[in-house]
CSV table of C-alpha atoms in Angstrom, one decimal:
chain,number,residue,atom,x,y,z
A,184,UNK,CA,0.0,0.0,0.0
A,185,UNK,CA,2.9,2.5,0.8
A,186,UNK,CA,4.5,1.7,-2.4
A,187,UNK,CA,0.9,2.2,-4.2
A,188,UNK,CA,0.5,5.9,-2.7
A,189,UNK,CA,4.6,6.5,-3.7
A,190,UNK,CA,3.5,5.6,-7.5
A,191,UNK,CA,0.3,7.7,-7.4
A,192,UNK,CA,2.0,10.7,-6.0
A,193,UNK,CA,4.9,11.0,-9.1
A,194,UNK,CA,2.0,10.1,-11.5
A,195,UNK,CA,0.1,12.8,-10.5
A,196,UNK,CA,3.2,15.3,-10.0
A,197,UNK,CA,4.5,14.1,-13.6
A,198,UNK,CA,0.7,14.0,-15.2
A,199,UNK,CA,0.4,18.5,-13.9
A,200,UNK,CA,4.0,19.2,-15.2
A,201,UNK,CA,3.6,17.4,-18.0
A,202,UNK,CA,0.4,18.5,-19.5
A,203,UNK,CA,0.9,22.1,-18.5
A,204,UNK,CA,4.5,22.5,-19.9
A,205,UNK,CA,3.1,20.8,-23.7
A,206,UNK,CA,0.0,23.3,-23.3
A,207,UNK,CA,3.0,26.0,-23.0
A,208,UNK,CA,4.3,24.8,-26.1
A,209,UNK,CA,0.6,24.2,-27.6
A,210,UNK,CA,-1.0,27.2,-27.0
A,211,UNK,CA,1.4,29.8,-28.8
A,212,UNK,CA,1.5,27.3,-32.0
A,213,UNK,CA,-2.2,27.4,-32.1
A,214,UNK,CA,-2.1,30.9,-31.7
A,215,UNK,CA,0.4,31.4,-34.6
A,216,UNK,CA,-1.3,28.7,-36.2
A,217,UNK,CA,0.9,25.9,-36.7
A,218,UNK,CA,-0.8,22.7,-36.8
A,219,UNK,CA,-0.6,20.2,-33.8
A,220,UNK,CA,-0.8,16.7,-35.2
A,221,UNK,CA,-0.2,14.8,-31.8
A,222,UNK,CA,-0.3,15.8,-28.0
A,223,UNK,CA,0.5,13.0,-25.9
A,224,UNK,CA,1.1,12.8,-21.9
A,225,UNK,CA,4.0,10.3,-21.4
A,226,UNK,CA,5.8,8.8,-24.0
A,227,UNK,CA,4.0,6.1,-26.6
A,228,UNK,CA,6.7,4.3,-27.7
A,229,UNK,CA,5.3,1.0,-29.8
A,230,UNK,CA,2.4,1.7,-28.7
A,231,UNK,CA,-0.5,4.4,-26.2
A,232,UNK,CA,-2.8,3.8,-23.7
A,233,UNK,CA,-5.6,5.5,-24.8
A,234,UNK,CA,-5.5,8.1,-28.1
A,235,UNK,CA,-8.6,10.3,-29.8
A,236,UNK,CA,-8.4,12.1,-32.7
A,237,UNK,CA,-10.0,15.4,-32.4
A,238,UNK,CA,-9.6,17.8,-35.8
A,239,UNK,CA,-6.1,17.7,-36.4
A,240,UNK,CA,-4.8,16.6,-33.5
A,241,UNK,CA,-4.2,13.0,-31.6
A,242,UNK,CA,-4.7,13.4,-28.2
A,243,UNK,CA,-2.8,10.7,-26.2
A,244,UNK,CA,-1.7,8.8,-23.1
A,245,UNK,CA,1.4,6.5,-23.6
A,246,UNK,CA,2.6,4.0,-21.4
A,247,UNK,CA,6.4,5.2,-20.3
A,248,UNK,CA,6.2,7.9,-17.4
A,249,UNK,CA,9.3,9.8,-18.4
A,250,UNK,CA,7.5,12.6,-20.3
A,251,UNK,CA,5.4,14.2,-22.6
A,252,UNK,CA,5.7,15.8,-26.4
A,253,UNK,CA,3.5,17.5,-28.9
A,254,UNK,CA,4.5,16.9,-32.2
A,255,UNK,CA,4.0,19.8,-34.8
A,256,UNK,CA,3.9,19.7,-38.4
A,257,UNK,CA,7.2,20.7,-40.0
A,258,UNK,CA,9.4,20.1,-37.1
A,259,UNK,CA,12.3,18.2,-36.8
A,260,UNK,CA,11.8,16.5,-33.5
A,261,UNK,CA,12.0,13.6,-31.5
A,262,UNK,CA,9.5,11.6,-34.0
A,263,UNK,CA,12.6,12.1,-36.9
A,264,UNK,CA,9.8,12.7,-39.3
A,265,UNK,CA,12.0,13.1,-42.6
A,266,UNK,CA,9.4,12.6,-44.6
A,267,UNK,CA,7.6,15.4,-44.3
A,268,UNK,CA,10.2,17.7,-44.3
A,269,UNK,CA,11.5,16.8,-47.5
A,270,UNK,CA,8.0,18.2,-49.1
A,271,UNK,CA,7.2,21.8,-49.8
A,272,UNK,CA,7.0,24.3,-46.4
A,273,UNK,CA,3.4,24.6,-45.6
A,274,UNK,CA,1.8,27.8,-44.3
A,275,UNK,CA,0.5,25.7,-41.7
A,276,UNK,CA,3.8,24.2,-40.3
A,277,UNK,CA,5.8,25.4,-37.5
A,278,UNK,CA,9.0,25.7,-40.4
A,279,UNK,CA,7.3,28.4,-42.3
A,280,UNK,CA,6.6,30.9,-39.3
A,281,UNK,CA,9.4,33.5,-38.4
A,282,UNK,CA,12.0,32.6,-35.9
A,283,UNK,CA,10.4,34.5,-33.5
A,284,UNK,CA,7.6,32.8,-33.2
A,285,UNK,CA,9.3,29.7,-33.2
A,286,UNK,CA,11.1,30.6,-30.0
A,287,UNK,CA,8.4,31.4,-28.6
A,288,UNK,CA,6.6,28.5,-29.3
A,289,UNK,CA,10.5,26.6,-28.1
A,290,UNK,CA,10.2,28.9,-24.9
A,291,UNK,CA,6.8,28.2,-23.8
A,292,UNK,CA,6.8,25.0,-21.7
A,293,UNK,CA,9.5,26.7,-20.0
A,294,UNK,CA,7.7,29.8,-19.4
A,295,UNK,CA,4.5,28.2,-18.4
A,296,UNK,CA,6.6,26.2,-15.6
A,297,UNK,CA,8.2,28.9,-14.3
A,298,UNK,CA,4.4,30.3,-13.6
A,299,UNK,CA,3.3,27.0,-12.5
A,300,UNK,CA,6.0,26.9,-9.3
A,301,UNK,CA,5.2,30.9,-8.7
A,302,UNK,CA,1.6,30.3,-8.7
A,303,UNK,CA,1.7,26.9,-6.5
A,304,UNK,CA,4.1,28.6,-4.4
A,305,UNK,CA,1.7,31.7,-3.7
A,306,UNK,CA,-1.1,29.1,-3.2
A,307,UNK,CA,0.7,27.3,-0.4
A,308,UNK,CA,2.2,30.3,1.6
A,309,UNK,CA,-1.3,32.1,1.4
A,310,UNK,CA,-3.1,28.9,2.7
A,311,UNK,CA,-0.6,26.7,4.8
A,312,UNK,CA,1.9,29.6,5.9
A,313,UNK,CA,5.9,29.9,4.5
A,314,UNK,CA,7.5,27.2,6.5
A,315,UNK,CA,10.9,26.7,7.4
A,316,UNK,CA,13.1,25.6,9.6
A,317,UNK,CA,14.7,28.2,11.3
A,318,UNK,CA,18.7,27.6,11.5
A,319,UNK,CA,19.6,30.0,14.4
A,320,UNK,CA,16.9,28.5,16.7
A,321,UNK,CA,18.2,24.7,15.4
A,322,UNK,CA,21.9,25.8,16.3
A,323,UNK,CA,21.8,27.0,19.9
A,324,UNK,CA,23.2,24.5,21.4
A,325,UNK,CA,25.7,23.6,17.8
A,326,UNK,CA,25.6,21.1,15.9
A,327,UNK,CA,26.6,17.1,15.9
A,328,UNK,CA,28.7,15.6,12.7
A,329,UNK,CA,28.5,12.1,11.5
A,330,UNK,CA,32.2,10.4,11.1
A,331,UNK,CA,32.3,12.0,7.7
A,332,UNK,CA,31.5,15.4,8.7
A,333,UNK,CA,34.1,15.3,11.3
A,334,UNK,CA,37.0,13.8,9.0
A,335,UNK,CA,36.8,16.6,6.5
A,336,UNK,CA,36.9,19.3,9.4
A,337,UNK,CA,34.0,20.1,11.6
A,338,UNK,CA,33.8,19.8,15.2
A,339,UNK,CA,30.3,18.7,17.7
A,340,UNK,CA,29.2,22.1,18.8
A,341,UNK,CA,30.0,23.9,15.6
A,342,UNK,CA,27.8,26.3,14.9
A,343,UNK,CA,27.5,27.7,11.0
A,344,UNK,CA,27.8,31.8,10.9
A,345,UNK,CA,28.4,31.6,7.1
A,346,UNK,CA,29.1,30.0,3.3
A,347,UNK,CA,31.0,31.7,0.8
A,348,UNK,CA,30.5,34.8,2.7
A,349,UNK,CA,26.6,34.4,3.1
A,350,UNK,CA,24.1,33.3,6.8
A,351,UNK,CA,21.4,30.8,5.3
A,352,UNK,CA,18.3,31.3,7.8
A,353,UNK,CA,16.5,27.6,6.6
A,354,UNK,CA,18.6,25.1,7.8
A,355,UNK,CA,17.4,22.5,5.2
A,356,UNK,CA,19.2,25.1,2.1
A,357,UNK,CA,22.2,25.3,4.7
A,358,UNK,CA,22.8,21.8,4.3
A,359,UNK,CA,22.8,22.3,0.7
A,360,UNK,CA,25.0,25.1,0.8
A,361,UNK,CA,27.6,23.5,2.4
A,362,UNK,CA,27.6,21.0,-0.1
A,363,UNK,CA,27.4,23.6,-3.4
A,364,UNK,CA,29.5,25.9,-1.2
A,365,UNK,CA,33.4,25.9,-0.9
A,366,UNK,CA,34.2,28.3,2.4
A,367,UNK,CA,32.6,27.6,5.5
A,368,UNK,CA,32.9,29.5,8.4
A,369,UNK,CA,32.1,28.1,12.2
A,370,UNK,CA,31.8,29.7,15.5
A,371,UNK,CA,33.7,27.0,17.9
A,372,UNK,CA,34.3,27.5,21.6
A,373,UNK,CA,33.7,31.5,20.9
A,374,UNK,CA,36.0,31.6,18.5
A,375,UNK,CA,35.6,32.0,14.2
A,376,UNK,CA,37.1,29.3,11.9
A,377,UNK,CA,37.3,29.0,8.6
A,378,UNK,CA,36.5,25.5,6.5
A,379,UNK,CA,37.6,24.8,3.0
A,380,UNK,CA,35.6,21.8,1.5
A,381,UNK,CA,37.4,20.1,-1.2
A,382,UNK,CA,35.5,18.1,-4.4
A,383,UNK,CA,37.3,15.4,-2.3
A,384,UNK,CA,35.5,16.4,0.8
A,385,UNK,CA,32.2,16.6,-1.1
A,386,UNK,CA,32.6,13.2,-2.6
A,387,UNK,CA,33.0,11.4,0.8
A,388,UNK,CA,29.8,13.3,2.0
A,389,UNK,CA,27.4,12.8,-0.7
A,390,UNK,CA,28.6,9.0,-0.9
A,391,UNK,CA,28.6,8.2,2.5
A,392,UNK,CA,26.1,10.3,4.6
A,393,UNK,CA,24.6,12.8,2.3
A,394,UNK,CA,22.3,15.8,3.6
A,395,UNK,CA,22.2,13.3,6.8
A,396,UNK,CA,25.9,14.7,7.4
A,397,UNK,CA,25.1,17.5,10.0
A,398,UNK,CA,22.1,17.3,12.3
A,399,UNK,CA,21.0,19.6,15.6
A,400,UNK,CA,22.8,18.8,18.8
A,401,UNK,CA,19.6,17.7,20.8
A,402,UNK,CA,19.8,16.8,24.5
A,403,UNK,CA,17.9,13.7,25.8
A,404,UNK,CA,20.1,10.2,24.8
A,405,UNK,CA,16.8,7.9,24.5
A,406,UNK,CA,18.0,4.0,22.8
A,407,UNK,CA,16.4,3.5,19.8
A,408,UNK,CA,17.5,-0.2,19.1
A,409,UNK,CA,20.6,-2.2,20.5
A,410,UNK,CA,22.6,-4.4,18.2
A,411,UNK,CA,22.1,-8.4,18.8
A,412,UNK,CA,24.8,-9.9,20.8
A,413,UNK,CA,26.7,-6.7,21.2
A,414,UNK,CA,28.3,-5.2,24.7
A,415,UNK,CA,25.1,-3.3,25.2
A,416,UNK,CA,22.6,-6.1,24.4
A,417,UNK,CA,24.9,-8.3,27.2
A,418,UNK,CA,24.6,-5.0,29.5
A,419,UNK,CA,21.2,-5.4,29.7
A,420,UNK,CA,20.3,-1.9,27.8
A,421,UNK,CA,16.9,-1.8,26.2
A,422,UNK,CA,14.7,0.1,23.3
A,423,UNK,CA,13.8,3.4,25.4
A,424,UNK,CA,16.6,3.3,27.9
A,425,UNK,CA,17.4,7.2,28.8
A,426,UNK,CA,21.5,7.8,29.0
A,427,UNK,CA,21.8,10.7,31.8
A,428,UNK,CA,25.4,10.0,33.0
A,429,UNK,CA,28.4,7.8,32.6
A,430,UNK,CA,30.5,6.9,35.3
A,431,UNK,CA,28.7,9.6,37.6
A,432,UNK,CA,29.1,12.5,35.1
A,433,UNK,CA,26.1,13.8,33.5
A,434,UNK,CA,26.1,13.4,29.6
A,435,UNK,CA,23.9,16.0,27.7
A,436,UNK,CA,24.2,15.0,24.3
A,437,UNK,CA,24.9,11.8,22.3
A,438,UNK,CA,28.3,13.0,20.8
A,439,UNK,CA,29.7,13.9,24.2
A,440,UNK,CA,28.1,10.6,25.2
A,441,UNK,CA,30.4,8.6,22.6
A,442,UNK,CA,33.3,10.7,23.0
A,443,UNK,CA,33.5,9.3,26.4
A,444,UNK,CA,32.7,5.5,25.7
A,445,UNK,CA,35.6,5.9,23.1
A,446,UNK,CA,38.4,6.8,26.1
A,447,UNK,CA,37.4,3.5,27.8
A,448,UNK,CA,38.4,0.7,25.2
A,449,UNK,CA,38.3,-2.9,26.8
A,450,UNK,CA,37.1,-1.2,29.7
A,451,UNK,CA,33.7,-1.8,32.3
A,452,UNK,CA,31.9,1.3,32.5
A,453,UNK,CA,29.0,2.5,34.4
A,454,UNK,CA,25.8,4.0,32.8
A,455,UNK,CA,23.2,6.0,34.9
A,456,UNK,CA,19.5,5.7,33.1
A,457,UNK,CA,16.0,5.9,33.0
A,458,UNK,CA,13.8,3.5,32.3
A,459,UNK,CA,10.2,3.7,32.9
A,460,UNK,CA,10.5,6.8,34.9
A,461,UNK,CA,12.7,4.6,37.4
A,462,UNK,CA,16.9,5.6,37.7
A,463,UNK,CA,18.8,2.9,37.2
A,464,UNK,CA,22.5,2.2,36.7
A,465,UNK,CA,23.7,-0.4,34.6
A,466,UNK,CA,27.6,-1.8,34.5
A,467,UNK,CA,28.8,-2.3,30.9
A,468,UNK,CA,32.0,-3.2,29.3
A,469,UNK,CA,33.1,-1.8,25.8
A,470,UNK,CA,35.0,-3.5,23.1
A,471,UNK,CA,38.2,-2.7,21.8
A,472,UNK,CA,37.0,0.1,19.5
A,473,UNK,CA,35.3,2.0,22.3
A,474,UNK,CA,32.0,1.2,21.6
A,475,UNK,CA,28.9,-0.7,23.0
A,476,UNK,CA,27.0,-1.2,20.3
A,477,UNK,CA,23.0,0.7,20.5
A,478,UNK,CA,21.7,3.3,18.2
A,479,UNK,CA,20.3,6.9,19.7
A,480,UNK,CA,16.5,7.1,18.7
A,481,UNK,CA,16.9,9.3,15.2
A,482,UNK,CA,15.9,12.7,14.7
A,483,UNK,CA,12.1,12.8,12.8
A,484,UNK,CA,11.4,15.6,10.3
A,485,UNK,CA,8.2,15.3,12.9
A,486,UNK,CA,10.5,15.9,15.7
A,487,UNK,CA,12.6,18.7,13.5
A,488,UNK,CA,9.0,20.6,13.0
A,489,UNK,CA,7.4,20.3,16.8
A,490,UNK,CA,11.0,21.7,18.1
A,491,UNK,CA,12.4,24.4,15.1
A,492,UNK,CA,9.5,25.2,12.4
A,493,UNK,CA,9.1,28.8,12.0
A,494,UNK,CA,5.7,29.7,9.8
A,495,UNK,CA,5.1,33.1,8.6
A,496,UNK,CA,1.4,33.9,7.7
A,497,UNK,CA,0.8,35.6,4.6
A,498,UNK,CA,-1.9,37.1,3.0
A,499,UNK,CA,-2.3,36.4,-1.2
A,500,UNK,CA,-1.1,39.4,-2.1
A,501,UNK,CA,2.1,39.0,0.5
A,502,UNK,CA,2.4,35.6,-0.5
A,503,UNK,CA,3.1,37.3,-4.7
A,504,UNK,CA,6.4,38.5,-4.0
A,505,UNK,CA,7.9,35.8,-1.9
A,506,UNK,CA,6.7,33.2,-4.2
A,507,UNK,CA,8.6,35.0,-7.0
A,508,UNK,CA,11.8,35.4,-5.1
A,509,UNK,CA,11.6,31.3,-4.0
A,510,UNK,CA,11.1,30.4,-7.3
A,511,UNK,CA,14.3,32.5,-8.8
A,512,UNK,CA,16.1,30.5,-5.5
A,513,UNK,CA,15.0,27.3,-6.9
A,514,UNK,CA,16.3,28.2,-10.4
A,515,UNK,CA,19.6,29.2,-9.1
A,516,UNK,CA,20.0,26.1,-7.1
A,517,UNK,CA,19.2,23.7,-9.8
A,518,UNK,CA,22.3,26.0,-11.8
A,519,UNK,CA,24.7,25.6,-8.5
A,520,UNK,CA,23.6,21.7,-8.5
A,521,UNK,CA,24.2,21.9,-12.1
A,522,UNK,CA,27.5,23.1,-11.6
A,523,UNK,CA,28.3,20.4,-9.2
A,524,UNK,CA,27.4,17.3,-11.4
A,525,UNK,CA,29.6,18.8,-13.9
A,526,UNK,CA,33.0,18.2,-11.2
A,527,UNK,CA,33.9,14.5,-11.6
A,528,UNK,CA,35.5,14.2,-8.2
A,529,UNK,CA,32.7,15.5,-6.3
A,530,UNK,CA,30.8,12.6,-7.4
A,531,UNK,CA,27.7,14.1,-7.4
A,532,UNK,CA,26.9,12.7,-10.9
A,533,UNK,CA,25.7,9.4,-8.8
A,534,UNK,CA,23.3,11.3,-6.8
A,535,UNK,CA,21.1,12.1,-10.1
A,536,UNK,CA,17.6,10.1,-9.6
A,537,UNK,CA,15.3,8.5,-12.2
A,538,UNK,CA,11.0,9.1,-11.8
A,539,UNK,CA,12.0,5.5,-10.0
A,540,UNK,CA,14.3,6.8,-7.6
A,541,UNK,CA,12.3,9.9,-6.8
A,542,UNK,CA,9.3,7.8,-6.2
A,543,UNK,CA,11.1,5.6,-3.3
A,544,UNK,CA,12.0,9.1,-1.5
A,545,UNK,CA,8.3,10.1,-1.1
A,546,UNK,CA,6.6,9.8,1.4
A,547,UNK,CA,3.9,7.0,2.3
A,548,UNK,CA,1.2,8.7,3.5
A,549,UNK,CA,-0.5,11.9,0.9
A,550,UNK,CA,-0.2,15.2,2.0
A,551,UNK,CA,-1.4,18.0,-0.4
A,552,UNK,CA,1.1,20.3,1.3
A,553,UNK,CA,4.0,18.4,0.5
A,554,UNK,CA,2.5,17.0,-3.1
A,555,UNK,CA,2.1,20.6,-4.4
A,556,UNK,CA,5.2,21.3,-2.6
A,557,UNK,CA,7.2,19.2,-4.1
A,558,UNK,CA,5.7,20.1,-7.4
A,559,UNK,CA,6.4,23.2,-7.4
A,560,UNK,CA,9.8,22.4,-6.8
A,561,UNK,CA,10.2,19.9,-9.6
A,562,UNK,CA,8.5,22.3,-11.7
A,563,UNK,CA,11.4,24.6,-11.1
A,564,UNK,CA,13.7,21.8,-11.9
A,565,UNK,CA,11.9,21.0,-14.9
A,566,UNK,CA,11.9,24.2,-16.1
A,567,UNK,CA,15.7,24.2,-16.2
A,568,UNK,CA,16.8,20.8,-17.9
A,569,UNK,CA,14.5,22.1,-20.6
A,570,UNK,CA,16.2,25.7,-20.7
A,571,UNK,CA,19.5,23.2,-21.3
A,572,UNK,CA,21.6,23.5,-25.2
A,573,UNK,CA,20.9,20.1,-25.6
A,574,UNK,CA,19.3,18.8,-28.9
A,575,UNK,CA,16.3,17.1,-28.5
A,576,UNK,CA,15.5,19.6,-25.5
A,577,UNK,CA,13.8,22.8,-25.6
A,578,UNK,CA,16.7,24.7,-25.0
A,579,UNK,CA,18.7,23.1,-27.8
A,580,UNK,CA,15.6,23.9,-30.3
A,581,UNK,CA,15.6,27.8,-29.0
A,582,UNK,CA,19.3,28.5,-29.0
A,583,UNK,CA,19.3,27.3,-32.8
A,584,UNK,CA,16.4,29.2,-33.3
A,585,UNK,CA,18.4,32.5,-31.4
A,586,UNK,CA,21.2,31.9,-33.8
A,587,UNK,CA,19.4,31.9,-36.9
A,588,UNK,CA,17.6,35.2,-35.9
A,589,UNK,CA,21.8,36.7,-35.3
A,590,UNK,CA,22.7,35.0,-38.3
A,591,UNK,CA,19.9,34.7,-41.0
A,592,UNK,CA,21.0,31.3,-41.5
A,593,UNK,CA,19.3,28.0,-40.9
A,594,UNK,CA,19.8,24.7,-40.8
A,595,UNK,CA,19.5,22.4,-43.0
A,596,UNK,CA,17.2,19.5,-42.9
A,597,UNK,CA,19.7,16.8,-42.7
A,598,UNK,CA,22.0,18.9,-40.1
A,599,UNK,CA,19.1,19.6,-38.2
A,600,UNK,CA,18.1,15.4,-38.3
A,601,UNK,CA,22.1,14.5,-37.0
A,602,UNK,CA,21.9,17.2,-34.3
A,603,UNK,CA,18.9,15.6,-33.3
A,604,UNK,CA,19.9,12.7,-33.6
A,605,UNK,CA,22.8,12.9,-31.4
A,606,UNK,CA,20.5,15.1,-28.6
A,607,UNK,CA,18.4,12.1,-28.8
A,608,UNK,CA,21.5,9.9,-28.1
A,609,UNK,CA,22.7,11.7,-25.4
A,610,UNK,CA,19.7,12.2,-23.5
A,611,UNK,CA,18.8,8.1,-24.0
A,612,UNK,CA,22.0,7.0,-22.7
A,613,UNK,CA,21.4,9.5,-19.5
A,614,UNK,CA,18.1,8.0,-18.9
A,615,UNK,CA,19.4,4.6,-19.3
A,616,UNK,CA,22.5,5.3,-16.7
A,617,UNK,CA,19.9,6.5,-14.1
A,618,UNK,CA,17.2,4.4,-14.5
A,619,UNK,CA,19.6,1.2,-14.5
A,620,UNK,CA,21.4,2.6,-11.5
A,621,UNK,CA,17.8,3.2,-9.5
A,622,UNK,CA,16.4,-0.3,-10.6
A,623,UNK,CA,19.6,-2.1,-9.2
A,624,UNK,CA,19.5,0.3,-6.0
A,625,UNK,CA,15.8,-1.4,-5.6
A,626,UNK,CA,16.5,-4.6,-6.1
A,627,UNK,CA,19.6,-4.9,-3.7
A,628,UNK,CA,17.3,-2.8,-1.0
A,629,UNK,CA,14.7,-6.2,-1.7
A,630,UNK,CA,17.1,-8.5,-1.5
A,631,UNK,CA,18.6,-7.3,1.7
A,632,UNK,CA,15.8,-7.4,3.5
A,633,UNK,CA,14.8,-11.0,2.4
């Protein structure tokens, strides 16, 4: 059932962004009158789930999630229709109109995106508030490193003052910041220091730990699980066991907590606790690596909301401009993240996720808050790989259109069928690298837990 409401949720995201950006390319060619022959939402390749024929054009559904098209007459496109561009130019075909028109035609899914995010965006913030979680309220006390985090130079208690020069008020774009960023500087024990993250650096975060890097120093050591015939599991510690203190000294947070069990290797230590509202103190012995084996109970984005969420109400017309400025954000992100996929060592290439692998990171209950959310986002994101000079993509067709306004010069019908065809190439080879990766990533994730 949770994988069922996964499915429906990127089939409904996909089936907005879809239609909408095709109507933003099939509204201006109808208006300049270029004839649509086929507007399909997902891809029909062999074969379509359902098709009409209304005037002249085939309205579809295909059976491959992975996008949309609308085919116009006298357009070299993905269908490779030679055929019909070897005839005579039609007044009717999208060939025969001035490159102006063209581009916009090129331009319009793009366009109609852009005002898709700005409008969901305005929508949300008017209705369910702008919420965020706040960093300085998340930092008070600093902030706790995984093993990764530490090794490439931050410290438990660190506390973030800037990146590349600029304080980041949501902690969730912090995160991200630091990983598009290159010069971080921390506030540890009252004092200002200055990180330099490395593509290196970035590499062993994104493989290892991710956004899951860095995380609120939280007080309150509650057991979440204990590992099966481990030093902690012979102790007697339980699911729900409270750590206050080890060896008589009080421990506030779990990094101090761990820090401490590390200095006693091969050693019996002594653990005050709470369990059922009852103190209790429990000896333990560690093993030879300082540790006793139990995982702290993990941080919820439940938990990360109760404690940190700051909501600002907005009225609509409040809501406009904030919605516009989020939306440029998005865009500038997805050219930073851009960026970063481009820098081999950073590894960030392998992070890129198929409809597949977005579908496993939703959630498994719906919530129209996060759903248009999360459109709007991807609609941002959408907006951009189609604004990309890459043949076969919107942005390929516009910047050849742009050059023939400069130059007065077109293409000719078999260069414009190899630059195609190589777009085409290019962009089937990506799709097949990332879906491939995401359908082994699934399987192993079955098999392991078989």
């Amino acid at each position: 059932m949770d994988t069922l409401i996964q499915i429906g949720q990127i089939l409904f995201i996909l089936s907005i962004l879809v239609i909408l950006h095709e109507f933003g390319h099939y509204l201006p060619a109808k208006l300049f009158k270029v004839r649509v022959e086929k507007f399909y939402l997902f891809m029909d390749a062999g074969f379509s789930l359902f098709k009409k024929k209304i005037k002249d054009t085939e309205w579809g559904i295909g059976w491959l999630p992975i996008g949309g098209y609308v085919k116009l007459s006298g357009m070299i496109d993905e269908s490779m229709d030679s055929e019909q561009m070897a005839q005579p130019a039609q007044p009717w075909e999208f060939r025969s109109k001035p490159a102006w028109q063209r581009l916009i035609i090129m331009l319009g899914g793009i366009t109609v995106n852009i005002l898709l995010a700005w409008f969901l965006y305005t929508m949300i913030y008017s209705y369910y508030g702008q919420k965020y979680i706040a960093t300085n309220e998340l930092q008070k006390n600093g902030l706790a490193f995984g093993e990764v985090g530490q090794s490439v130079g931050f410290k438990n208690g660190d506390k973030i003052i800037s990146v590349d020069g600029k304080f980041q008020e949501k902690f969730n774009r912090m995160v991200i910041d630091i990983l598009l960023g290159d010069k971080v500087v921390v506030e540890r024990n009252g004092k200002q220091e200055t990180l330099v993250l490395t593509d290196e650096h970035k590499k062993e975060i994104l493989s290892k730990e991710g956004r899951n890097f860095i995380e609120p120093r939280i007080s309150n050591i509650v057991i979440d699980s204990v590992v099966k015939d481990s030093k902690a599991n012979q102790a007697g510690l339980l699911k729900g066991d409270q750590i206050v203190a080890l060896n008589g000294v009080k421990t506030v947070y779990f990094d101090e907590l761990t820090s401490e069990i590390n200095k006693h290797k091969n050693d019996s230590i002594k653990l005050s606790i709470i369990r059922n509202n009852s103190p209790l103190v429990i000896k333990a012995a560690t093993d030879k690596e300082g540790k006793l084996g139990f995982f702290k109970k993990p941080l919820t984005k439940e938990d990360l909301k109760n404690r940190f969420e700051t909501v600002n109400h907005l009225s609509f017309f409040q809501a406009i401009p904030v919605a516009v400025e989020e939306s440029y954000t998005q865009f500038i992100y997805n050219i930073k993240q851009f960026k970063l996929l481009l820098k081999p060592k950073t590894g960030a290439y392998k992070q890129v996720k198929s409809p597949i692998g977005i579908t496993r990171q939703l959630p498994t209950e719906w919530n129209w808050e996060f759903v248009w959310g999360f459109t709007a986002i991807f609609s941002i994101g959408l907006a951009f790989m189609n604004l990309l000079p890459i043949p076969g993509l919107d942005g390929g067709h516009a910047i050849f259109t742009i050059a023939e306004m400069i130059t007065g010069k077109t293409l000719s019908v078999k260069a414009a069928e190899r630059v195609q065809t190589v777009g085409m190439i290019i962009l089937l080879s990506l799709m097949a690298l990332t879906f491939g990766k995401d359908i082994y990533e699934w399987v192993m994730d079955v098999i392991a837990k078989k």
